[in-house]
Short mmCIF file of C-alpha atoms and ligand atoms in Angstrom, two decimals:
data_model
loop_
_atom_site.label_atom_id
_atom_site.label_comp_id
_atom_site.label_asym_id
_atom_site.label_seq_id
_atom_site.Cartn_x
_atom_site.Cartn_y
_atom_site.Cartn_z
CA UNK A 1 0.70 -17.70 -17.11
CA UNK A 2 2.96 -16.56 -19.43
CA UNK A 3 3.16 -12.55 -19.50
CA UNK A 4 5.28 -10.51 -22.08
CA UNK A 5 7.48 -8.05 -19.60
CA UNK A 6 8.61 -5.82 -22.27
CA UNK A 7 4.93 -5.14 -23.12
CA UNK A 8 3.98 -4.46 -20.14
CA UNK A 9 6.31 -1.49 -19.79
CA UNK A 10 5.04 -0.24 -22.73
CA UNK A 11 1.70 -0.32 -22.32
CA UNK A 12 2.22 1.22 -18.78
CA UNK A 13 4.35 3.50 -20.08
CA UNK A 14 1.90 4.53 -22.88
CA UNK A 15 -1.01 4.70 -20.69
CA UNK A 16 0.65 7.18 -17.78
CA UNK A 17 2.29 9.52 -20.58
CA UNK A 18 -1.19 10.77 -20.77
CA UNK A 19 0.00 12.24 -17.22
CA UNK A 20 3.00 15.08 -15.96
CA UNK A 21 5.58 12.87 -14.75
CA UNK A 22 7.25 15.94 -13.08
CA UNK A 23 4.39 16.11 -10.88
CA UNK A 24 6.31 14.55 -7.70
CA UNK A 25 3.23 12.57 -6.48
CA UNK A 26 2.78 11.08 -10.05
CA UNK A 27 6.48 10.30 -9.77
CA UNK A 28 6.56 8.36 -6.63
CA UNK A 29 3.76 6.40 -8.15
CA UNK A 30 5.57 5.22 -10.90
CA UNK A 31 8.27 4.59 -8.75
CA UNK A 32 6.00 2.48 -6.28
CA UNK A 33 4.59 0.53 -9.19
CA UNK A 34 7.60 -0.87 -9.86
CA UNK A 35 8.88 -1.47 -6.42
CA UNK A 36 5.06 -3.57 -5.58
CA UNK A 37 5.59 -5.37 -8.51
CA UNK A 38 8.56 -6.55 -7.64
CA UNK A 39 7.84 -7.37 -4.35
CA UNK A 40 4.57 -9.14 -5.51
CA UNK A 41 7.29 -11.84 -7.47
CA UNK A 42 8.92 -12.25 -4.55
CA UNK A 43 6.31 -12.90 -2.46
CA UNK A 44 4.99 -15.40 -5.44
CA UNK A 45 7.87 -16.94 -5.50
CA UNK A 46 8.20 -17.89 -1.89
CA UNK A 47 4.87 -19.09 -1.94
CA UNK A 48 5.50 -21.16 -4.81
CA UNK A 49 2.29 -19.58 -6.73
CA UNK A 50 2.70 -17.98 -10.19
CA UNK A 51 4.95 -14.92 -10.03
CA UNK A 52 4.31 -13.68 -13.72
CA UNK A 53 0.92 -13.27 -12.67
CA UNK A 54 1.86 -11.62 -9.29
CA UNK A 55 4.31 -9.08 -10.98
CA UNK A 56 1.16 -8.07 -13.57
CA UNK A 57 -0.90 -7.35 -10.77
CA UNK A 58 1.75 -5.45 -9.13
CA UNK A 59 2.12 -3.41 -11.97
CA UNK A 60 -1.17 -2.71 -12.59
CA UNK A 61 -2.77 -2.71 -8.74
CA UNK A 62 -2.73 1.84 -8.65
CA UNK A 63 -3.42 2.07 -11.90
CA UNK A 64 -5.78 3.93 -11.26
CA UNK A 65 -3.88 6.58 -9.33
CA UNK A 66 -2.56 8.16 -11.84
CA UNK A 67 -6.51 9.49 -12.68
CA UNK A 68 -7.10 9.83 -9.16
CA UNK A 69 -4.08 12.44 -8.60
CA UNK A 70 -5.09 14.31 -11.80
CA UNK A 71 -8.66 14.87 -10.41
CA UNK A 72 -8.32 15.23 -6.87
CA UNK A 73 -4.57 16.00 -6.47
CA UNK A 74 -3.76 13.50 -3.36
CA UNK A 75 -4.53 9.99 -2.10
CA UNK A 76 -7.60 10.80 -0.65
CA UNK A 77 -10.07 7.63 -1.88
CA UNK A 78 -13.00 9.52 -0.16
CA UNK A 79 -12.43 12.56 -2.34
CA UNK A 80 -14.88 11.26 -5.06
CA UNK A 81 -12.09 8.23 -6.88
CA UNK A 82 -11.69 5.43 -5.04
CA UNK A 83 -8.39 4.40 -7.23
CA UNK A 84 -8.98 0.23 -6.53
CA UNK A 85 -12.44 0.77 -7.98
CA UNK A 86 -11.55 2.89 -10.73
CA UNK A 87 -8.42 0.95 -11.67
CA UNK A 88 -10.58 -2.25 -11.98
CA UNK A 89 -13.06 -0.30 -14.00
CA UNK A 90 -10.20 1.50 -16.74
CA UNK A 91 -8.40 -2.06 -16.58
CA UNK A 92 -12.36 -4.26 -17.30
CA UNK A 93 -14.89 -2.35 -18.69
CA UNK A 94 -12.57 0.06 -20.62
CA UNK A 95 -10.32 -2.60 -21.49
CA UNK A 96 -7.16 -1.51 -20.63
CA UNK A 97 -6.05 -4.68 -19.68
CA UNK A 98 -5.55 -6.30 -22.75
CA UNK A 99 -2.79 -3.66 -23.83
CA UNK A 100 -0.83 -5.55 -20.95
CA UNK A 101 -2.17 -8.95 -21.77
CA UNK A 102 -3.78 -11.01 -24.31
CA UNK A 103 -4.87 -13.71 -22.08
CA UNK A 104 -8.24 -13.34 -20.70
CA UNK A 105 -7.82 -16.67 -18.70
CA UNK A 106 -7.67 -14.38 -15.38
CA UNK A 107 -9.05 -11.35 -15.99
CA UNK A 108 -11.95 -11.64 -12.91
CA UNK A 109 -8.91 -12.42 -10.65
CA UNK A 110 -7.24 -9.22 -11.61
CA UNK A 111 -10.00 -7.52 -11.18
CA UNK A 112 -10.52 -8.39 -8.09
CA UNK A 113 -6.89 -7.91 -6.88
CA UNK A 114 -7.11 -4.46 -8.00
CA UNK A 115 -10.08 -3.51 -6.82
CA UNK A 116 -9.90 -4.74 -3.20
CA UNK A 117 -6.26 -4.21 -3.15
CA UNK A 118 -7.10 -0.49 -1.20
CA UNK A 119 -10.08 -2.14 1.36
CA UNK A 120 -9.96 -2.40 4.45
CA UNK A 121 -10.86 -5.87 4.36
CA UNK A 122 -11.17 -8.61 1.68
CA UNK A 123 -14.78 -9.32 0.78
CA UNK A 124 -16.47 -12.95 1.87
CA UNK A 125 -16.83 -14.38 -1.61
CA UNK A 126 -13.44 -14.77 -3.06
CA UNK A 127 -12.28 -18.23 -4.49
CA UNK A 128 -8.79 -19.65 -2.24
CA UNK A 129 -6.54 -18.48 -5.87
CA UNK A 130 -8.39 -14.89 -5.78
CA UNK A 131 -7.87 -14.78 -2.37
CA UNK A 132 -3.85 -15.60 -2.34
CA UNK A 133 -3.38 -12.89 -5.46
CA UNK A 134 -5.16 -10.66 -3.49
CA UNK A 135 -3.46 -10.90 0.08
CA UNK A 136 -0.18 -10.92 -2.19
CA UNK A 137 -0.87 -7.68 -3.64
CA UNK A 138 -1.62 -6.37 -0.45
CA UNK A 139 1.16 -7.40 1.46
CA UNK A 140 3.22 -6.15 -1.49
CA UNK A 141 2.20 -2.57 -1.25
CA UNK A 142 2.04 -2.40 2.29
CA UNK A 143 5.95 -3.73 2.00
CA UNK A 144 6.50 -0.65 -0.63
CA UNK A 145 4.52 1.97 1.87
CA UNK A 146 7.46 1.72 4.39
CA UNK A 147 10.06 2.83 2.10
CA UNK A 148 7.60 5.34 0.91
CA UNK A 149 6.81 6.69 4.57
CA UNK A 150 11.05 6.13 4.92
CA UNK A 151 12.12 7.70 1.67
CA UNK A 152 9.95 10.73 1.55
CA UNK A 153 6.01 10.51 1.24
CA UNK A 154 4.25 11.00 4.82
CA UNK A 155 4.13 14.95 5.29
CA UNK A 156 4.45 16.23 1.98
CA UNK A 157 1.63 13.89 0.92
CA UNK A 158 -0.85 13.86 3.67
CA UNK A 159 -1.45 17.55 3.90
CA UNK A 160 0.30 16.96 7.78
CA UNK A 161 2.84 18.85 8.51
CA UNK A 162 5.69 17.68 11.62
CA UNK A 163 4.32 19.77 13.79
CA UNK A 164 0.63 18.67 14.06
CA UNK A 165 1.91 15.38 14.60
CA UNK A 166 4.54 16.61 17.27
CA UNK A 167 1.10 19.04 18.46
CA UNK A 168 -1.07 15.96 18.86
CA UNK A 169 -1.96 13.19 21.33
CA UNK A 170 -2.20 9.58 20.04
CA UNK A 171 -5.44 8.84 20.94
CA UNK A 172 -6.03 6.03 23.38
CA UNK A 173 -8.24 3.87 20.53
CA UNK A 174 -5.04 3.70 18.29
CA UNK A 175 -2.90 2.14 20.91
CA UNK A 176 -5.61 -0.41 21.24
CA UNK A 177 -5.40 -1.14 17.50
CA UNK A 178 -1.26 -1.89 18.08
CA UNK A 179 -2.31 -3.91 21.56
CA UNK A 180 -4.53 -6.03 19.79
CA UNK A 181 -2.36 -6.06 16.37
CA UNK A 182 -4.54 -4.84 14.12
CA UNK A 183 -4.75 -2.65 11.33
CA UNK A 184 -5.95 1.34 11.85
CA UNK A 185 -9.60 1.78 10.69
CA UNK A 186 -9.73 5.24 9.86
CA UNK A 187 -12.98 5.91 10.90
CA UNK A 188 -10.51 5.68 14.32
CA UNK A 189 -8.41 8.61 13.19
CA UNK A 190 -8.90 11.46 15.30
CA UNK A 191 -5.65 13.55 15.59
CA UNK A 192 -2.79 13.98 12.57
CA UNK A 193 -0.55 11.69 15.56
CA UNK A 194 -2.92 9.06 15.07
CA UNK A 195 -2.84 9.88 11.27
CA UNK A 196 1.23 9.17 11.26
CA UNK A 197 0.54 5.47 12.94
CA UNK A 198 -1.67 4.10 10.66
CA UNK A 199 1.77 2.84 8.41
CA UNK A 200 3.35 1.54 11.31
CA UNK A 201 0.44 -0.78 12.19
CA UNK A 202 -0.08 -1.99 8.60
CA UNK A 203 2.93 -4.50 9.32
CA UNK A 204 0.26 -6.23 11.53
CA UNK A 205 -2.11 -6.71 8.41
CA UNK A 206 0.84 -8.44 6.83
CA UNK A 207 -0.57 -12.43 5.92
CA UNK A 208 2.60 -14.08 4.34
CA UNK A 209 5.76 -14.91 6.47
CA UNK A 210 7.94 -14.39 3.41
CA UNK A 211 6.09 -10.90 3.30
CA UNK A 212 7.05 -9.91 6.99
CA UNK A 213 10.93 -11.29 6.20
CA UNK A 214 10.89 -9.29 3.18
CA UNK A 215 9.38 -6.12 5.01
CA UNK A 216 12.74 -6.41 7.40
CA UNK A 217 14.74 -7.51 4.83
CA UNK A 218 14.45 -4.06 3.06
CA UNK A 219 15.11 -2.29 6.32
CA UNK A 220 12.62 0.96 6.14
CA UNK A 221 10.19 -0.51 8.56
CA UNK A 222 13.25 -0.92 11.36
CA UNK A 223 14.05 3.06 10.63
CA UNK A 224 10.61 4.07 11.49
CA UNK A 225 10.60 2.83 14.45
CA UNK A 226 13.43 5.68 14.88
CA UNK A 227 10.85 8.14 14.81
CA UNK A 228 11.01 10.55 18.55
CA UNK A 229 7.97 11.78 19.61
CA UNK A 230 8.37 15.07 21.73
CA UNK A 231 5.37 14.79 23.87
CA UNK A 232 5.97 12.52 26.99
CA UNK A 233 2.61 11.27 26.47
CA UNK A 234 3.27 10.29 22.80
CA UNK A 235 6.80 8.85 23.68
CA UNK A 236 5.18 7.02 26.67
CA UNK A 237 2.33 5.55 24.26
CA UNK A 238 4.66 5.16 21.47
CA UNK A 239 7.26 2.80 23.03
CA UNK A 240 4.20 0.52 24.33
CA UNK A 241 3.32 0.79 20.39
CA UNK A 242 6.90 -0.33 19.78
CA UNK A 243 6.96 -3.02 22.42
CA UNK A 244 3.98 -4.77 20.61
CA UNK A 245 5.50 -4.35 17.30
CA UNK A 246 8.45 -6.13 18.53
CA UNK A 247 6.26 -8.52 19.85
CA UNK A 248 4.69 -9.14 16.61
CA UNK A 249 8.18 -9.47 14.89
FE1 FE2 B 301 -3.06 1.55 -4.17
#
């Protein structure tokens, strides 16, 4: 596919100076964007699929954050905007998309990356291309949430502050999830401890091999695993955590 980079940053560009850039969670956004997108290439590229069309999906997969943040102020995609849903909506129906591209050749594909990019799981349905664009786009932000949770994000983004998480007890159903190397369901999240996992186990819902080598390649994951827990509990739960991690590597 054949994608214009320069007008891509501009229409991005254009389309989030409708929003306050010095708000820091608009910011780190932006910043993430950018960071997924290139990760998405890379990922592309290893897997010898199209990476123009991987970086375009990167760029646009939290497009509809940006909305999201204005309305709600956080993450939250129970608050009211789901952002996958709305992004595939402003990008579709509202047309958005074709500021970025005038191909329509794979517009239901990028739809669908966007919109399932923030699910829990990937819906039965999908064709084998939709499906690789899709588990690309996840991996790729999952990648980018580790430097996130590493650089800055986790408390002064998920209305937790250290000490709940210090305060808490990891609850016995989240070690399972790590045990059995699986992803965090958060209808599972009972204490802000268990809260603070759910990026660590998202390196088990990696798919690609080039995705996990990239994950360590970048380093932040490794760092987390730095994280002390004061509670012997936590420590004592948190190292079997770590041992299956390690496992997993
Ligand atoms: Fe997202």
């Amino acid at each position: 596919m054949n994608i214009d980079r320069d007008l891509i940053k501009t229409a991005f560009h254009t389309y989030i100076s409708g929003f306050d850039a010095s708000n820091l969670q608009v910011y780190n956004k932006i910043r993430h964007t950018w960071h997924v997108a290139e990760n998405c290439q890379f990922i592309a590229q290893a897997l010898s699929v199209d990476e123009n069309l991987a970086f375009l999906i990167g760029v646009l997969h939290d497009i509809g954050r940006f909305e999201q943040i204005r309305v709600v102020h956080g993450y939250d995609d129970s608050k009211g905007i789901d952002h996958g849903d709305y992004g595939a909506n402003l990008l579709l129906e509202q047309h958005l998309l074709r500021e970025f591209i005038a191909d329509t050749t794979e517009d239901e594909l990028i739809r669908k990356a966007v919109k399932y990019h923030n699910k829990y799981e990937l819906p039965d349905g999908l064709s084998q291309m939709e499906r690789v664009y899709c588990q690309i786009i996840r991996d790729a932000d999952k990648i980018d949430n580790f430097r996130g949770f590493h650089e800055n994000d986790f408390f002064s983004f998920h209305e937790r502050t250290p000490e709940q998480v210090q305060d808490s007890i990891i609850s016995d159903e989240i070690v399972t999830c790590f045990v059995q190397h699986r992803t965090i369901p958060f209808s599972k999240i009972k204490t802000a401890a268990d809260f603070f996992l759910i990026p660590y186990a998202l390196y088990f819902g990696l798919v690609y091999d080039p995705s996990r080598g990239l994950a360590l390649k970048q380093g932040n994951y490794e760092k987390m695993l730095e994280f002390v827990f004061e509670k012997p509990e936590n420590r004592e739960k948190f190292d079997l955590i770590k041992r299956e991690i390690r496992e997993h590597m």
